[in-house]
Short mmCIF file of C-alpha atoms in Angstrom, two decimals:
data_model
loop_
_atom_site.label_atom_id
_atom_site.label_comp_id
_atom_site.label_asym_id
_atom_site.label_seq_id
_atom_site.Cartn_x
_atom_site.Cartn_y
_atom_site.Cartn_z
CA ALA A 606 74.99 -63.43 -127.73
CA LEU A 607 76.10 -67.24 -128.08
CA SER A 608 74.49 -68.28 -124.62
CA MET A 609 71.54 -66.67 -124.68
CA ARG A 610 69.69 -69.32 -126.02
CA ALA A 611 71.38 -72.31 -124.94
CA TRP A 612 68.70 -72.97 -121.70
CA SER A 613 66.11 -70.57 -122.52
CA GLU A 614 65.33 -71.93 -125.86
CA GLU A 615 64.75 -75.17 -123.77
CA PHE A 616 62.72 -73.93 -121.66
CA ARG A 617 60.24 -72.59 -125.16
CA SER A 618 60.24 -75.61 -126.81
CA GLY A 619 59.17 -78.11 -123.73
CA THR A 620 62.37 -79.41 -124.44
CA MET A 621 63.97 -79.08 -120.77
CA GLU A 622 60.85 -81.61 -119.56
CA LEU A 623 62.74 -84.01 -121.85
CA LEU A 624 66.72 -83.27 -119.84
CA ASP A 625 64.71 -83.70 -116.41
CA ALA A 626 63.06 -87.25 -117.52
CA LEU A 627 66.63 -88.28 -118.50
CA PRO A 628 68.33 -89.56 -115.79
CA ILE A 629 71.50 -87.36 -115.87
CA PRO A 630 72.76 -84.96 -113.18
CA SER A 631 72.29 -80.84 -113.79
CA TRP A 632 76.16 -80.40 -113.61
CA GLN A 633 76.41 -82.62 -116.38
CA LEU A 634 74.03 -80.83 -118.51
CA VAL A 635 75.54 -77.66 -117.60
CA MET A 636 78.91 -78.94 -118.22
CA ALA A 637 77.67 -80.09 -121.55
CA LYS A 638 76.31 -76.66 -122.93
CA PHE A 639 79.22 -74.35 -121.65
CA ILE A 640 81.56 -76.78 -123.10
CA ALA A 641 79.52 -76.82 -126.38
CA LEU A 642 79.56 -73.48 -126.26
CA TRP A 643 82.96 -72.62 -124.84
CA GLY A 644 84.54 -74.97 -128.00
CA VAL A 645 82.46 -72.62 -130.73
CA ALA A 646 84.01 -69.57 -129.36
CA LEU A 647 87.39 -71.37 -129.54
CA SER A 648 87.12 -71.63 -132.38
CA ALA A 649 86.25 -68.25 -133.42
CA LEU A 650 89.00 -67.69 -131.61
CA ILE A 651 91.69 -70.47 -133.25
CA MET A 652 90.15 -68.29 -137.09
CA SER A 653 92.84 -65.04 -135.73
CA PHE A 654 95.67 -67.42 -135.78
CA PRO A 655 96.77 -66.57 -139.45
CA LEU A 656 96.91 -63.64 -137.42
CA TRP A 657 99.64 -64.54 -135.58
CA MET A 658 101.92 -66.15 -138.32
CA THR A 659 101.06 -63.38 -140.87
CA LEU A 660 103.05 -61.52 -138.11
CA ALA A 661 105.53 -63.30 -137.63
CA TRP A 662 106.38 -63.72 -140.92
CA LEU A 663 106.59 -59.51 -141.27
CA GLY A 664 107.99 -58.76 -138.22
CA HIS A 665 109.49 -60.41 -134.86
CA PRO A 666 106.60 -60.44 -131.90
CA ASP A 667 107.01 -61.97 -128.80
CA HIS A 668 105.34 -64.55 -129.50
CA GLY A 669 104.92 -65.54 -126.06
CA SER A 670 102.78 -62.38 -125.58
CA ILE A 671 100.75 -63.26 -128.36
CA ILE A 672 99.89 -66.62 -126.54
CA LEU A 673 99.44 -65.82 -123.75
CA GLY A 674 97.22 -63.68 -125.10
CA TYR A 675 95.38 -65.98 -126.48
CA SER A 676 95.41 -67.78 -122.99
CA GLY A 677 93.59 -64.99 -121.57
CA SER A 678 91.18 -64.26 -124.20
CA ALA A 679 90.00 -68.50 -124.01
CA MET A 680 89.45 -67.60 -120.09
CA LEU A 681 87.08 -64.89 -121.02
CA MET A 682 85.06 -65.70 -122.97
CA ALA A 683 84.50 -68.75 -120.44
CA ALA A 684 83.87 -67.17 -117.47
CA MET A 685 82.13 -64.99 -120.07
CA ILE A 686 79.92 -68.03 -121.21
CA ALA A 687 79.02 -68.43 -117.71
CA VAL A 688 77.47 -66.07 -116.65
CA GLY A 689 75.40 -66.07 -120.33
CA LEU A 690 74.48 -69.78 -119.63
CA CYS A 691 73.31 -68.52 -115.78
CA VAL A 692 71.71 -65.96 -116.30
CA SER A 693 70.23 -68.05 -119.98
CA SER A 694 69.00 -70.91 -117.23
CA ILE A 695 66.78 -67.56 -115.14
CA SER A 696 64.72 -66.57 -118.84
CA GLU A 697 62.19 -68.53 -121.45
CA ASN A 698 62.83 -65.17 -123.37
CA GLN A 699 66.00 -64.87 -124.97
CA LEU A 700 65.74 -61.46 -125.94
CA ILE A 701 65.30 -60.17 -122.33
CA VAL A 702 68.65 -63.18 -120.95
CA TYR A 703 70.67 -61.32 -124.30
CA ILE A 704 69.80 -57.85 -122.48
CA VAL A 705 71.27 -59.46 -119.08
CA THR A 706 73.28 -60.67 -119.78
CA SER A 707 75.31 -57.88 -121.75
CA LEU A 708 74.68 -55.83 -118.41
CA MET A 709 76.41 -57.68 -116.71
CA LEU A 710 78.79 -58.43 -118.49
CA LEU A 711 79.80 -54.18 -118.53
CA LEU A 712 79.31 -54.47 -115.66
CA PHE A 713 82.43 -56.70 -115.01
CA LEU A 714 84.15 -54.50 -117.62
CA LEU A 715 83.88 -51.70 -116.54
CA ALA A 716 84.49 -52.14 -112.72
CA GLY A 717 88.48 -52.22 -113.36
CA TYR A 718 87.81 -49.11 -115.85
CA PRO A 719 89.41 -45.45 -114.00
CA LEU A 720 87.22 -43.75 -115.57
CA ALA A 721 84.22 -46.00 -114.04
CA LEU A 722 86.11 -45.87 -110.32
CA ASN A 723 85.74 -41.76 -110.45
CA PRO A 724 82.38 -41.62 -108.98
CA VAL A 725 82.80 -44.49 -106.73
CA ARG A 726 85.65 -43.12 -105.82
CA GLU A 727 83.52 -40.44 -103.43
CA VAL A 728 80.76 -42.31 -102.23
CA PHE A 729 82.86 -45.62 -101.20
CA SER A 730 86.37 -46.18 -99.26
CA GLN A 731 89.71 -46.73 -101.22
CA SER A 732 89.33 -50.77 -100.03
CA PHE A 733 85.95 -51.43 -101.09
CA VAL A 734 87.15 -49.50 -104.80
CA ASP A 735 90.08 -51.66 -104.50
CA LEU A 736 87.55 -54.74 -104.10
CA ILE A 737 85.10 -53.78 -107.30
CA SER A 738 88.21 -53.37 -109.56
CA SER A 739 89.50 -57.21 -108.48
CA LEU A 740 86.21 -58.43 -109.70
CA SER A 741 86.69 -56.83 -113.20
CA PHE A 742 87.67 -59.09 -116.32
CA LEU A 743 88.85 -56.21 -117.79
CA THR A 744 91.20 -56.18 -114.48
CA HIS A 745 92.55 -59.68 -115.17
CA LEU A 746 93.10 -59.69 -118.63
CA GLN A 747 94.82 -56.43 -119.01
CA SER A 748 97.98 -58.31 -117.00
CA ILE A 749 97.66 -61.59 -119.24
CA THR A 750 98.26 -59.71 -122.48
CA ARG A 751 100.48 -57.61 -120.97
CA GLY A 752 103.19 -60.86 -120.71
CA VAL A 753 102.40 -61.33 -117.29
CA LEU A 754 101.10 -64.80 -116.19
CA ASP A 755 99.77 -64.03 -112.50
CA LEU A 756 98.44 -67.26 -110.91
CA ARG A 757 95.51 -64.58 -109.49
CA ASP A 758 94.35 -64.16 -112.71
CA ILE A 759 93.82 -67.62 -112.96
CA LEU A 760 92.69 -68.57 -109.93
CA PHE A 761 90.08 -65.30 -111.07
CA TYR A 762 89.02 -66.79 -113.99
CA ALA A 763 88.72 -69.60 -112.83
CA LEU A 764 87.01 -68.52 -109.78
CA THR A 765 84.40 -67.05 -111.76
CA ILE A 766 83.26 -69.77 -113.45
CA THR A 767 82.42 -72.47 -111.73
CA PHE A 768 80.22 -70.05 -109.68
CA TRP A 769 78.60 -69.03 -112.48
CA LEU A 770 78.48 -72.47 -113.29
CA ALA A 771 77.09 -73.93 -109.74
CA ALA A 772 74.82 -70.51 -109.46
CA ASN A 773 73.43 -72.40 -113.16
CA THR A 774 73.26 -75.61 -111.29
CA VAL A 775 71.05 -74.22 -108.79
CA VAL A 776 68.46 -72.44 -110.60
CA LEU A 777 68.72 -75.75 -112.86
CA ALA A 778 67.70 -77.77 -110.30
CA SER A 779 65.39 -75.66 -107.90
CA ARG A 780 63.13 -75.10 -111.40
CA LYS A 781 63.61 -78.42 -111.75
CA GLY A 782 61.83 -78.78 -108.30
CA LYS A 783 58.94 -76.03 -109.92
CA GLY A 784 58.17 -78.13 -112.37
#
């Protein structure tokens, strides 16, 4: 929902022409939007910090797992925002952007859910099912929240964010050429 109007509002209101006229490369615009939206999402995550302090005051939680949970949530939010930004650069209609982004993120989440993979197992080979499962945001987040920080999970999120931000830059450059 944060990213649904990031680019679509720029196209709808006509301010994208002004941004195109500035001597700023598309990738810098994409990074600025991404950092701004991620900052808003991180500030919402930080608002749950008092809950951690209350939990620490009332009991003896595993602080390492909590820190990894926060880190995993921050990476998950960054990946979701990157996907949303890319979809937002495709359409001027915010509602369409919201629905398409929500469906894409739902697919990325359910790709690792065993119940969702059962129909895929019946049609495709196990290696294809494993490939789909490895693309799941949920699978990588669950391993982090269990307290296991694996380099593969960090690389997954970093590559996912990079891919979607690069795709966003390409889409913006192609729209600029059509202008």
